[in-house]
Amino acid sequence: MFSRTAAAAASRRLRPALASTVPAALARHASTTSTKPSGSSGFRRFKWAVYSLAAVGAVGAFVSYRTNPREQQQPDQSKKTVVVLGTGWAAVSFLRGLDTSQYRVVVVSARNYFLFTPLLPSVTTGSLESKSVITPIRFFLRFKPFGVEFVEAEATDIDPKSKTIEITDNGDVKGVVTKTRLPYDHLVIAVGAESQTFGIPGVREHALFLKELWDAKKVRARIMDCIETAAFPGQPEDEVKRLLSFTVVGGGPTGIEYAGELYDFLNEEVRKWYPEIADKVKVSLIEALPHVLPMFSREMIEYTEKSFADMNIEILNNTAVKEVREREIVVADLTDKSGQKTVIPVGTVVWATGNTARPLIKDFMPKIAEQTNRRGILVDEYLRVLGAPDIWALGDCTATKFAPTAQVAAQQGTYLARQFNDMALTERTGNDILATCPPFTYKHRATLAYIGDDRGVSDVQLPFIGNMVSFSGYQSYLFWRSAYLSGLFTMRNKVLVSFDWAKEKIFGRDISRE
């Protein structure tokens, strides 16, 4: 009994002590355990600081390497001379893959840069700056192990008999020598094509094209000219409507993307800064075929035409342009048997139709009996010009079964570079490597187009499976942007384009007229 009573009394006496002691012990334990993560978090901060410094150092080293090219070895003048005409998709892809230690390489082009043509419509409205979509050609050539000569000139004549080309200085500043001839052992023609006018009166005089960088600058200036003139005080109502009538001829990817970029500019910038004339803006697209984007799937065509209707972009399918005048365009409905013509007042006409051969190619083809196609140069399955065994032709200047796209030209350039590398290896080793080389085959990856209002259309070929997947809308727009961003050749262009897109979203497009 004593023990039970004593135990109870002791328990009563200990309760207050335990009540004060246990929390204190728990608090000491918590403080002890809390000091352990502080050390580990400090280590983590140190680790991430090291990682960050390493990343900054790596980026700095990469930038330094890309902006300070190393010393190149001089080309061996005794080796065979390869002359490349052009600095477009086909030529640059060829030069990037070519082993320049095996040849003396000379590049001739009227422009000293590579133009990323898929993003050219974005330059017309200020979504992208012109410098963001071009890369100086020497950025590619200076990083080859052996030097490559570049001549900024226009090739004006090709003589397959003497194996020489004539080049002319086309710059504004002329030297003592403005014309000369260059010999070649192998010639690669990759000069592209120019816009097809189909002999329609007034196109070259009054329409604007969308083929080169200076074309995009002209379109951008013309858009702002029309808008500012329409905002001039006292301008008649019908003249305001004419000035703000923008017409696109051609329903291919270039015409569609330009119309989409133009809609974004007019809807976002003109409506914000020119509210008094914004409701008078009209965008029209003329296409001779029954539908736009004939190379896309049916679902994507229907989505594009419905989206344009939602955005109040008028599509005139089955319509042919008969004449382009200074202030109007004459069209005819191809489904109307009477052939009645309609006159449409316009402020700007952008011509985005098919391709035709450049004057250089038109003069070259009659010199070879096998060249019987007026559309372009005929080549065999190895891209060798028919009737000229030492000349190859790539890209839009050729008449092949492939569509005149950047994808085709780039793959042809890469393929031909492998051919030339194998050809040099054959001559060096004596083994006929070319005998086992397969002919050129085109692997289609995707067909993409931006249609405005943050919408896109995409037909994507799945690798290994071969099935085509089509999707549209905002996710297609994001895919379009990511695909073109990754397709840019240099980190410099990737950064510039990314900054331009971010700048457009934050600050809007520039509406100043240069």
Short mmCIF file of C-alpha atoms in Angstrom, two decimals:
data_model
loop_
_atom_site.label_atom_id
_atom_site.label_comp_id
_atom_site.label_asym_id
_atom_site.label_seq_id
_atom_site.Cartn_x
_atom_site.Cartn_y
_atom_site.Cartn_z
CA MET A 1 0.00 0.00 0.00
CA PHE A 2 2.82 2.31 0.78
CA SER A 3 4.46 1.69 -2.50
CA ARG A 4 1.26 2.35 -4.42
CA THR A 5 0.58 5.57 -2.53
CA ALA A 6 4.18 6.70 -2.84
CA ALA A 7 4.16 6.00 -6.54
CA ALA A 8 1.00 8.04 -7.04
CA ALA A 9 2.45 10.93 -5.06
CA ALA A 10 5.70 10.78 -7.01
CA SER A 11 3.76 10.77 -10.26
CA ARG A 12 1.86 13.88 -9.21
CA ARG A 13 5.10 15.62 -8.31
CA LEU A 14 6.81 14.68 -11.60
CA ARG A 15 4.06 15.84 -13.93
CA PRO A 16 4.85 19.55 -13.75
CA ALA A 17 8.54 18.84 -14.15
CA LEU A 18 7.95 16.63 -17.18
CA ALA A 19 5.58 19.17 -18.66
CA SER A 20 8.31 21.78 -18.63
CA THR A 21 11.24 19.49 -19.41
CA VAL A 22 9.92 17.48 -22.43
CA PRO A 23 9.03 20.50 -24.60
CA ALA A 24 12.42 22.01 -23.83
CA ALA A 25 14.12 18.76 -24.86
CA LEU A 26 12.04 18.57 -28.00
CA ALA A 27 12.90 22.17 -28.80
CA ARG A 28 16.62 21.46 -28.32
CA HIS A 29 16.30 18.41 -30.60
CA ALA A 30 14.48 20.45 -33.23
CA SER A 31 17.12 23.16 -33.10
CA THR A 32 19.82 20.52 -33.39
CA THR A 33 18.20 18.85 -36.39
CA SER A 34 17.43 22.19 -38.02
CA THR A 35 21.10 23.07 -38.14
CA LYS A 36 21.87 20.05 -40.29
CA PRO A 37 19.91 21.17 -43.41
CA SER A 38 21.46 24.61 -43.23
CA GLY A 39 24.81 23.06 -43.98
CA SER A 40 23.42 20.96 -46.82
CA SER A 41 21.48 23.91 -48.26
CA GLY A 42 24.67 25.94 -48.19
CA PHE A 43 26.43 23.20 -50.09
CA ARG A 44 23.59 23.11 -52.59
CA ARG A 45 23.87 26.85 -53.10
CA PHE A 46 27.60 26.49 -53.63
CA LYS A 47 27.05 23.62 -56.07
CA TRP A 48 24.53 25.61 -58.12
CA ALA A 49 26.83 28.61 -58.11
CA VAL A 50 29.60 26.41 -59.57
CA TYR A 51 27.18 25.05 -62.17
CA SER A 52 26.08 28.55 -63.10
CA LEU A 53 29.65 29.78 -63.45
CA ALA A 54 30.49 26.73 -65.56
CA ALA A 55 27.49 27.37 -67.79
CA VAL A 56 28.39 31.05 -68.19
CA GLY A 57 31.98 30.07 -68.94
CA ALA A 58 30.86 27.51 -71.53
CA VAL A 59 28.59 30.04 -73.23
CA GLY A 60 31.37 32.63 -73.16
CA ALA A 61 33.86 30.18 -74.64
CA PHE A 62 31.38 29.21 -77.36
CA VAL A 63 30.65 32.86 -78.22
CA SER A 64 34.36 33.63 -78.26
CA TYR A 65 35.00 30.68 -80.56
CA ARG A 66 32.19 31.65 -82.94
CA THR A 67 33.26 35.29 -83.10
CA ASN A 68 37.01 34.71 -83.27
CA PRO A 69 37.70 32.07 -85.92
CA ARG A 70 40.97 30.24 -85.82
CA GLU A 71 43.68 30.53 -88.44
CA GLN A 72 42.77 28.60 -91.59
CA GLN A 73 45.08 26.59 -93.75
CA GLN A 74 45.40 27.99 -97.25
CA PRO A 75 43.74 25.95 -100.00
CA ASP A 76 45.98 23.83 -102.15
CA GLN A 77 46.05 25.54 -105.56
CA SER A 78 47.05 22.28 -107.22
CA LYS A 79 43.78 20.59 -106.28
CA LYS A 80 40.69 20.69 -108.46
CA THR A 81 38.67 23.88 -108.36
CA VAL A 82 35.03 23.70 -107.30
CA VAL A 83 33.03 26.84 -108.10
CA VAL A 84 29.73 27.21 -106.25
CA LEU A 85 27.16 29.68 -107.57
CA GLY A 86 24.79 30.94 -104.88
CA THR A 87 24.46 31.27 -101.11
CA GLY A 88 20.98 29.84 -100.60
CA TRP A 89 19.76 26.66 -98.93
CA ALA A 90 21.35 24.26 -101.41
CA ALA A 91 24.70 26.05 -101.62
CA VAL A 92 25.13 26.53 -97.86
CA SER A 93 24.14 22.92 -97.10
CA PHE A 94 26.68 21.77 -99.69
CA LEU A 95 29.43 24.00 -98.28
CA ARG A 96 28.79 22.92 -94.69
CA GLY A 97 29.25 19.26 -95.57
CA LEU A 98 32.08 19.58 -98.08
CA ASP A 99 35.60 18.54 -97.08
CA THR A 100 37.46 21.65 -98.25
CA SER A 101 40.84 20.04 -97.73
CA GLN A 102 40.26 18.03 -100.91
CA TYR A 103 39.38 20.94 -103.22
CA ARG A 104 40.06 24.56 -103.95
CA VAL A 105 36.59 26.05 -103.38
CA VAL A 106 35.35 29.37 -104.78
CA VAL A 107 31.89 30.72 -103.92
CA VAL A 108 30.28 33.34 -106.15
CA SER A 109 27.08 35.14 -105.20
CA ALA A 110 25.47 38.54 -105.64
CA ARG A 111 24.68 38.61 -101.91
CA ASN A 112 27.20 37.93 -99.16
CA TYR A 113 24.76 36.30 -96.76
CA PHE A 114 22.43 33.34 -96.34
CA LEU A 115 18.73 34.21 -96.02
CA PHE A 116 16.39 32.05 -93.92
CA THR A 117 13.52 32.38 -96.39
CA PRO A 118 10.74 30.66 -94.35
CA LEU A 119 10.74 33.61 -91.93
CA LEU A 120 10.79 36.30 -94.63
CA PRO A 121 7.04 37.10 -94.32
CA SER A 122 7.62 38.01 -90.67
CA VAL A 123 10.08 40.72 -91.74
CA THR A 124 7.41 42.50 -93.81
CA THR A 125 5.44 43.49 -90.71
CA GLY A 126 8.24 44.02 -88.21
CA SER A 127 7.72 40.82 -86.25
CA LEU A 128 11.35 40.06 -87.03
CA GLU A 129 14.19 42.39 -87.89
CA SER A 130 15.93 41.82 -91.19
CA LYS A 131 19.32 41.16 -89.57
CA SER A 132 17.81 38.33 -87.53
CA VAL A 133 17.08 36.12 -90.54
CA ILE A 134 20.38 36.48 -92.40
CA THR A 135 23.81 35.03 -91.72
CA PRO A 136 26.97 36.38 -93.38
CA ILE A 137 28.30 33.68 -95.68
CA ARG A 138 31.78 34.09 -94.21
CA PHE A 139 30.38 32.83 -90.87
CA PHE A 140 30.14 29.44 -92.58
CA LEU A 141 33.32 29.63 -94.66
CA ARG A 142 35.73 30.87 -91.96
CA PHE A 143 35.13 27.83 -89.77
CA LYS A 144 36.15 25.33 -92.44
CA PRO A 145 39.60 23.83 -91.79
CA PHE A 146 40.83 24.97 -95.20
CA GLY A 147 40.11 28.41 -96.58
CA VAL A 148 37.26 29.02 -99.04
CA GLU A 149 37.35 31.98 -101.41
CA PHE A 150 34.24 34.15 -101.67
CA VAL A 151 33.54 36.64 -104.45
CA GLU A 152 30.57 38.99 -104.20
CA ALA A 153 29.56 39.22 -107.84
CA GLU A 154 26.82 38.16 -110.20
CA ALA A 155 27.47 35.22 -112.50
CA THR A 156 26.42 36.39 -115.97
CA ASP A 157 27.59 33.55 -118.22
CA ILE A 158 28.48 29.86 -118.02
CA ASP A 159 30.60 28.35 -120.80
CA PRO A 160 30.59 24.54 -120.49
CA LYS A 161 33.07 24.16 -123.37
CA SER A 162 35.86 26.29 -121.93
CA LYS A 163 34.77 25.41 -118.37
CA THR A 164 34.69 29.03 -117.26
CA ILE A 165 32.12 31.41 -115.83
CA GLU A 166 31.85 35.14 -116.31
CA ILE A 167 31.27 37.23 -113.19
CA THR A 168 30.38 40.91 -112.90
CA ASP A 169 30.75 43.23 -109.93
CA ASN A 170 27.21 44.35 -109.08
CA GLY A 171 28.08 46.61 -106.15
CA ASP A 172 27.47 50.35 -106.00
CA VAL A 173 31.19 51.03 -105.65
CA LYS A 174 33.13 49.99 -108.74
CA GLY A 175 36.82 49.25 -108.98
CA VAL A 176 39.08 49.26 -112.00
CA VAL A 177 38.13 45.65 -112.82
CA THR A 178 34.38 44.95 -112.87
CA LYS A 179 34.20 41.82 -115.04
CA THR A 180 36.34 38.68 -115.31
CA ARG A 181 36.16 34.94 -115.97
CA LEU A 182 36.86 32.13 -113.50
CA PRO A 183 37.91 28.62 -114.54
CA TYR A 184 36.45 25.54 -112.86
CA ASP A 185 36.95 21.80 -112.76
CA HIS A 186 33.59 21.18 -111.11
CA LEU A 187 30.70 23.64 -111.11
CA VAL A 188 27.78 23.59 -108.67
CA ILE A 189 24.83 25.75 -109.75
CA ALA A 190 22.55 26.73 -106.86
CA VAL A 191 21.30 30.18 -107.86
CA GLY A 192 17.63 29.56 -107.06
CA ALA A 193 14.83 31.08 -109.12
CA GLU A 194 12.90 34.31 -109.47
CA SER A 195 9.18 35.01 -109.21
CA GLN A 196 7.00 33.86 -112.08
CA THR A 197 4.84 36.64 -113.56
CA PHE A 198 3.25 34.52 -116.34
CA GLY A 199 3.64 37.49 -118.68
CA ILE A 200 0.77 39.34 -117.00
CA PRO A 201 0.91 43.07 -117.80
CA GLY A 202 1.90 45.42 -114.99
CA VAL A 203 3.17 42.81 -112.51
CA ARG A 204 6.82 43.86 -112.55
CA GLU A 205 5.92 47.55 -112.64
CA HIS A 206 3.27 47.71 -109.91
CA ALA A 207 3.39 44.54 -107.77
CA LEU A 208 5.81 43.72 -104.96
CA PHE A 209 7.55 40.37 -104.69
CA LEU A 210 8.55 38.32 -101.65
CA LYS A 211 11.69 36.47 -102.69
CA GLU A 212 14.64 38.42 -101.30
CA LEU A 213 15.40 40.48 -98.21
CA TRP A 214 15.08 43.76 -100.10
CA ASP A 215 11.61 42.63 -101.26
CA ALA A 216 10.49 42.31 -97.63
CA LYS A 217 11.84 45.79 -96.87
CA LYS A 218 9.92 47.24 -99.82
CA VAL A 219 6.71 45.55 -98.67
CA ARG A 220 7.15 46.88 -95.13
CA ALA A 221 7.74 50.42 -96.41
CA ARG A 222 4.74 50.19 -98.73
CA ILE A 223 2.43 49.05 -95.92
CA MET A 224 3.35 52.03 -93.78
CA ASP A 225 3.13 54.40 -96.77
CA CYS A 226 -0.45 53.30 -97.43
CA ILE A 227 -1.44 53.57 -93.76
CA GLU A 228 0.04 57.04 -93.26
CA THR A 229 -1.42 58.30 -96.55
CA ALA A 230 -4.84 56.95 -95.60
CA ALA A 231 -4.60 58.85 -92.29
CA PHE A 232 -3.86 62.13 -94.09
CA PRO A 233 -6.48 64.80 -93.20
CA GLY A 234 -9.25 65.26 -95.74
CA GLN A 235 -8.56 62.03 -97.62
CA PRO A 236 -11.76 60.96 -99.48
CA GLU A 237 -13.51 57.89 -98.12
CA ASP A 238 -13.14 55.82 -101.29
CA GLU A 239 -9.43 56.66 -101.48
CA VAL A 240 -8.94 55.62 -97.85
CA LYS A 241 -10.55 52.26 -98.61
CA ARG A 242 -8.36 51.81 -101.69
CA LEU A 243 -5.17 52.60 -99.80
CA LEU A 244 -6.10 50.16 -97.05
CA SER A 245 -6.93 47.36 -99.49
CA PHE A 246 -4.07 44.85 -99.32
CA THR A 247 -4.09 42.07 -101.92
CA VAL A 248 -1.96 38.92 -101.95
CA VAL A 249 -1.66 36.92 -105.17
CA GLY A 250 -0.80 33.28 -104.58
CA GLY A 251 -2.28 30.77 -102.14
CA GLY A 252 0.88 28.82 -101.40
CA PRO A 253 2.71 28.87 -98.04
CA THR A 254 4.44 32.20 -98.75
CA GLY A 255 1.22 33.99 -99.66
CA ILE A 256 -0.71 32.44 -96.77
CA GLU A 257 1.96 33.28 -94.20
CA TYR A 258 2.28 36.84 -95.46
CA ALA A 259 -1.50 37.29 -95.27
CA GLY A 260 -1.45 35.92 -91.71
CA GLU A 261 1.40 38.19 -90.63
CA LEU A 262 -0.33 41.15 -92.26
CA TYR A 263 -3.57 40.37 -90.41
CA ASP A 264 -1.70 40.30 -87.09
CA PHE A 265 -0.06 43.64 -87.81
CA LEU A 266 -3.28 45.34 -88.91
CA ASN A 267 -5.38 43.86 -86.12
CA GLU A 268 -2.89 44.49 -83.31
CA GLU A 269 -0.91 47.59 -84.28
CA VAL A 270 -3.12 49.56 -86.66
CA ARG A 271 -6.17 49.06 -84.47
CA LYS A 272 -4.17 50.33 -81.50
CA TRP A 273 -2.36 53.28 -83.08
CA TYR A 274 -4.68 54.22 -85.96
CA PRO A 275 -8.17 53.57 -84.52
CA GLU A 276 -9.81 56.09 -86.87
CA ILE A 277 -8.98 54.01 -89.99
CA ALA A 278 -8.66 50.49 -88.55
CA ASP A 279 -12.19 49.44 -89.54
CA LYS A 280 -11.55 50.32 -93.18
CA VAL A 281 -8.70 47.82 -93.64
CA LYS A 282 -9.30 44.93 -96.03
CA VAL A 283 -7.06 41.94 -96.83
CA SER A 284 -7.73 39.75 -99.89
CA LEU A 285 -5.99 36.68 -101.26
CA ILE A 286 -6.28 35.60 -104.90
CA GLU A 287 -5.67 31.99 -105.94
CA ALA A 288 -6.19 30.47 -109.40
CA LEU A 289 -6.78 26.97 -108.01
CA PRO A 290 -10.00 25.84 -106.30
CA HIS A 291 -8.32 25.90 -102.87
CA VAL A 292 -5.30 27.40 -101.12
CA LEU A 293 -2.32 25.38 -99.85
CA PRO A 294 -2.71 22.52 -102.37
CA MET A 295 0.29 20.68 -100.89
CA PHE A 296 -1.46 20.29 -97.50
CA SER A 297 -3.98 17.71 -96.39
CA ARG A 298 -7.67 18.35 -96.94
CA GLU A 299 -8.30 18.99 -93.24
CA MET A 300 -5.61 21.67 -93.09
CA ILE A 301 -6.91 23.36 -96.24
CA GLU A 302 -10.42 23.55 -94.81
CA TYR A 303 -9.13 24.82 -91.48
CA THR A 304 -7.11 27.56 -93.21
CA GLU A 305 -10.04 28.74 -95.33
CA LYS A 306 -12.38 28.74 -92.32
CA SER A 307 -9.84 30.63 -90.21
CA PHE A 308 -9.39 33.25 -92.91
CA ALA A 309 -13.17 33.68 -93.03
CA ASP A 310 -13.20 34.17 -89.25
CA MET A 311 -10.45 36.80 -89.59
CA ASN A 312 -12.30 38.58 -92.44
CA ILE A 313 -9.56 37.76 -94.96
CA GLU A 314 -11.30 37.36 -98.29
CA ILE A 315 -10.18 34.39 -100.40
CA LEU A 316 -10.89 34.58 -104.12
CA ASN A 317 -10.38 31.01 -105.33
CA ASN A 318 -10.66 30.09 -109.02
CA THR A 319 -9.62 33.64 -109.82
CA ALA A 320 -6.97 34.69 -112.34
CA VAL A 321 -5.18 38.03 -112.42
CA LYS A 322 -5.34 39.59 -115.88
CA GLU A 323 -3.56 42.88 -115.24
CA VAL A 324 -1.99 44.84 -112.43
CA ARG A 325 -2.31 48.62 -112.60
CA GLU A 326 -0.97 51.36 -110.38
CA ARG A 327 -4.17 51.77 -108.39
CA GLU A 328 -6.18 48.65 -109.24
CA ILE A 329 -6.01 45.02 -110.21
CA VAL A 330 -8.03 43.31 -112.96
CA VAL A 331 -9.23 39.74 -112.25
CA ALA A 332 -11.48 37.15 -113.84
CA ASP A 333 -13.49 34.31 -112.34
CA LEU A 334 -12.27 31.08 -113.98
CA THR A 335 -15.64 29.40 -113.37
CA ASP A 336 -17.46 32.12 -115.30
CA LYS A 337 -17.68 31.04 -118.95
CA SER A 338 -18.39 34.59 -120.08
CA GLY A 339 -14.86 35.68 -119.16
CA GLN A 340 -16.12 38.85 -117.51
CA LYS A 341 -13.40 40.86 -115.78
CA THR A 342 -13.61 42.69 -112.47
CA VAL A 343 -11.59 45.74 -111.45
CA ILE A 344 -10.59 45.86 -107.77
CA PRO A 345 -9.08 49.06 -106.29
CA VAL A 346 -5.93 48.23 -104.33
CA GLY A 347 -3.25 50.00 -102.36
CA THR A 348 -0.70 47.17 -102.24
CA VAL A 349 -0.29 44.02 -104.33
CA VAL A 350 2.16 41.37 -103.14
CA TRP A 351 2.97 38.75 -105.78
CA ALA A 352 3.73 35.35 -104.20
CA THR A 353 3.22 32.88 -107.06
CA GLY A 354 5.47 30.25 -108.65
CA ASN A 355 9.08 30.28 -109.81
CA THR A 356 10.81 30.79 -113.13
CA ALA A 357 14.41 30.41 -114.22
CA ARG A 358 16.84 33.29 -113.78
CA PRO A 359 18.42 34.92 -116.87
CA LEU A 360 21.71 33.09 -116.20
CA ILE A 361 19.94 29.73 -116.40
CA LYS A 362 17.89 30.71 -119.46
CA ASP A 363 21.10 31.63 -121.28
CA PHE A 364 22.92 28.48 -120.12
CA MET A 365 20.38 25.80 -121.08
CA PRO A 366 20.42 26.35 -124.89
CA LYS A 367 24.16 25.63 -124.87
CA ILE A 368 23.50 21.97 -124.01
CA ALA A 369 21.39 19.86 -126.37
CA GLU A 370 19.97 17.70 -123.58
CA GLN A 371 18.46 20.71 -121.79
CA THR A 372 14.95 20.80 -123.26
CA ASN A 373 12.85 21.91 -120.28
CA ARG A 374 12.17 25.64 -120.10
CA ARG A 375 11.21 25.40 -116.42
CA GLY A 376 14.76 24.72 -115.23
CA ILE A 377 17.92 22.62 -115.55
CA LEU A 378 17.44 18.90 -116.12
CA VAL A 379 19.58 16.69 -113.87
CA ASP A 380 20.02 12.95 -113.43
CA GLU A 381 19.32 11.01 -110.25
CA TYR A 382 22.74 12.04 -108.91
CA LEU A 383 22.03 15.77 -109.51
CA ARG A 384 24.49 15.92 -112.41
CA VAL A 385 23.42 18.24 -115.24
CA LEU A 386 22.35 16.28 -118.32
CA GLY A 387 24.88 16.80 -121.08
CA ALA A 388 27.51 18.37 -118.78
CA PRO A 389 29.37 15.76 -116.69
CA ASP A 390 31.35 18.35 -114.69
CA ILE A 391 28.35 20.47 -113.68
CA TRP A 392 25.80 19.80 -110.92
CA ALA A 393 22.61 21.75 -110.22
CA LEU A 394 20.59 21.98 -106.99
CA GLY A 395 17.47 23.61 -105.63
CA ASP A 396 14.96 25.84 -107.37
CA CYS A 397 17.03 26.29 -110.55
CA THR A 398 16.38 22.66 -111.51
CA ALA A 399 13.36 20.99 -113.13
CA THR A 400 12.75 17.87 -111.03
CA LYS A 401 9.84 15.97 -109.57
CA PHE A 402 10.47 17.60 -106.18
CA ALA A 403 8.73 20.71 -104.90
CA PRO A 404 10.83 23.90 -104.89
CA THR A 405 11.18 24.08 -101.11
CA ALA A 406 13.97 24.76 -98.64
CA GLN A 407 13.75 21.17 -97.37
CA VAL A 408 14.49 19.74 -100.81
CA ALA A 409 17.34 22.17 -101.52
CA ALA A 410 18.99 21.54 -98.14
CA GLN A 411 18.86 17.77 -98.53
CA GLN A 412 20.24 18.01 -102.06
CA GLY A 413 23.15 20.12 -100.84
CA THR A 414 23.98 17.66 -98.06
CA TYR A 415 23.76 14.73 -100.47
CA LEU A 416 26.03 16.36 -103.05
CA ALA A 417 28.64 17.20 -100.38
CA ARG A 418 28.86 13.49 -99.56
CA GLN A 419 29.20 12.76 -103.27
CA PHE A 420 32.12 15.17 -103.61
CA ASN A 421 33.80 13.81 -100.48
CA ASP A 422 33.47 10.28 -101.86
CA MET A 423 34.75 11.48 -105.23
CA ALA A 424 37.89 12.88 -103.61
CA LEU A 425 38.35 9.67 -101.61
CA THR A 426 38.02 7.64 -104.80
CA GLU A 427 40.74 9.65 -106.51
CA ARG A 428 42.97 9.42 -103.45
CA THR A 429 42.61 5.68 -102.78
CA GLY A 430 41.76 4.33 -106.22
CA ASN A 431 38.69 2.53 -104.86
CA ASP A 432 35.54 3.36 -106.81
CA ILE A 433 33.40 4.45 -103.88
CA LEU A 434 30.97 6.32 -106.13
CA ALA A 435 29.94 3.07 -107.80
CA THR A 436 28.07 2.10 -104.63
CA CYS A 437 26.66 5.55 -103.92
CA PRO A 438 22.84 5.57 -104.02
CA PRO A 439 20.92 8.18 -106.03
CA PHE A 440 19.37 11.17 -104.30
CA THR A 441 16.15 10.46 -102.44
CA TYR A 442 14.10 13.13 -100.73
CA LYS A 443 12.77 12.44 -97.23
CA HIS A 444 9.81 14.66 -96.48
CA ARG A 445 9.62 15.72 -92.85
CA ALA A 446 6.81 18.24 -92.53
CA THR A 447 4.78 20.92 -94.23
CA LEU A 448 4.12 23.93 -92.00
CA ALA A 449 2.43 27.29 -92.39
CA TYR A 450 1.47 30.15 -90.09
CA ILE A 451 -1.98 31.54 -90.90
CA GLY A 452 -2.28 34.42 -88.41
CA ASP A 453 -3.97 35.00 -85.05
CA ASP A 454 -1.51 32.60 -83.35
CA ARG A 455 -2.77 29.72 -85.48
CA GLY A 456 -0.92 27.34 -87.73
CA VAL A 457 -1.39 24.25 -89.86
CA SER A 458 0.98 21.29 -89.86
CA ASP A 459 1.30 18.04 -91.78
CA VAL A 460 4.09 16.09 -90.10
CA GLN A 461 5.62 12.85 -91.37
CA LEU A 462 6.30 10.58 -88.41
CA PRO A 463 9.81 9.08 -88.54
CA PHE A 464 10.15 5.28 -88.92
CA ILE A 465 6.37 4.87 -89.07
CA GLY A 466 5.70 6.87 -92.21
CA ASN A 467 2.23 8.02 -91.23
CA MET A 468 1.21 11.64 -91.69
CA VAL A 469 -0.12 13.50 -88.65
CA SER A 470 -2.08 16.72 -89.16
CA PHE A 471 -2.87 19.27 -86.48
CA SER A 472 -3.83 22.91 -86.42
CA GLY A 473 -4.47 25.86 -84.15
CA TYR A 474 -2.31 27.21 -81.36
CA GLN A 475 -0.31 24.01 -80.86
CA SER A 476 0.58 24.03 -84.56
CA TYR A 477 1.66 27.67 -84.23
CA LEU A 478 4.00 26.72 -81.36
CA PHE A 479 5.34 23.78 -83.38
CA TRP A 480 5.89 26.07 -86.38
CA ARG A 481 7.91 28.47 -84.26
CA SER A 482 9.97 25.78 -82.57
CA ALA A 483 10.69 24.04 -85.88
CA TYR A 484 11.90 27.22 -87.57
CA LEU A 485 13.88 28.29 -84.52
CA SER A 486 15.69 24.96 -84.40
CA GLY A 487 16.21 25.13 -88.18
CA LEU A 488 18.28 28.31 -87.98
CA PHE A 489 21.90 27.46 -88.71
CA THR A 490 23.67 29.59 -86.08
CA MET A 491 23.21 30.32 -82.37
CA ARG A 492 23.41 34.01 -83.23
CA ASN A 493 20.28 33.80 -85.37
CA LYS A 494 18.47 31.65 -82.81
CA VAL A 495 19.09 34.28 -80.12
CA LEU A 496 18.15 37.22 -82.36
CA VAL A 497 14.91 35.60 -83.53
CA SER A 498 13.98 34.62 -79.94
CA PHE A 499 14.58 38.19 -78.76
CA ASP A 500 12.53 39.60 -81.65
CA TRP A 501 9.59 37.34 -80.84
CA ALA A 502 9.79 38.25 -77.15
CA LYS A 503 10.09 41.95 -78.00
CA GLU A 504 7.02 41.75 -80.22
CA LYS A 505 4.92 40.16 -77.47
CA ILE A 506 6.05 42.68 -74.84
CA PHE A 507 6.32 45.95 -76.77
CA GLY A 508 4.49 45.29 -80.04
CA ARG A 509 5.78 45.82 -83.56
CA ASP A 510 7.59 48.91 -84.76
CA ILE A 511 5.29 51.19 -86.80
CA SER A 512 7.88 53.81 -87.74
CA ARG A 513 8.52 54.34 -91.43
CA GLU A 514 12.20 54.16 -92.33
#
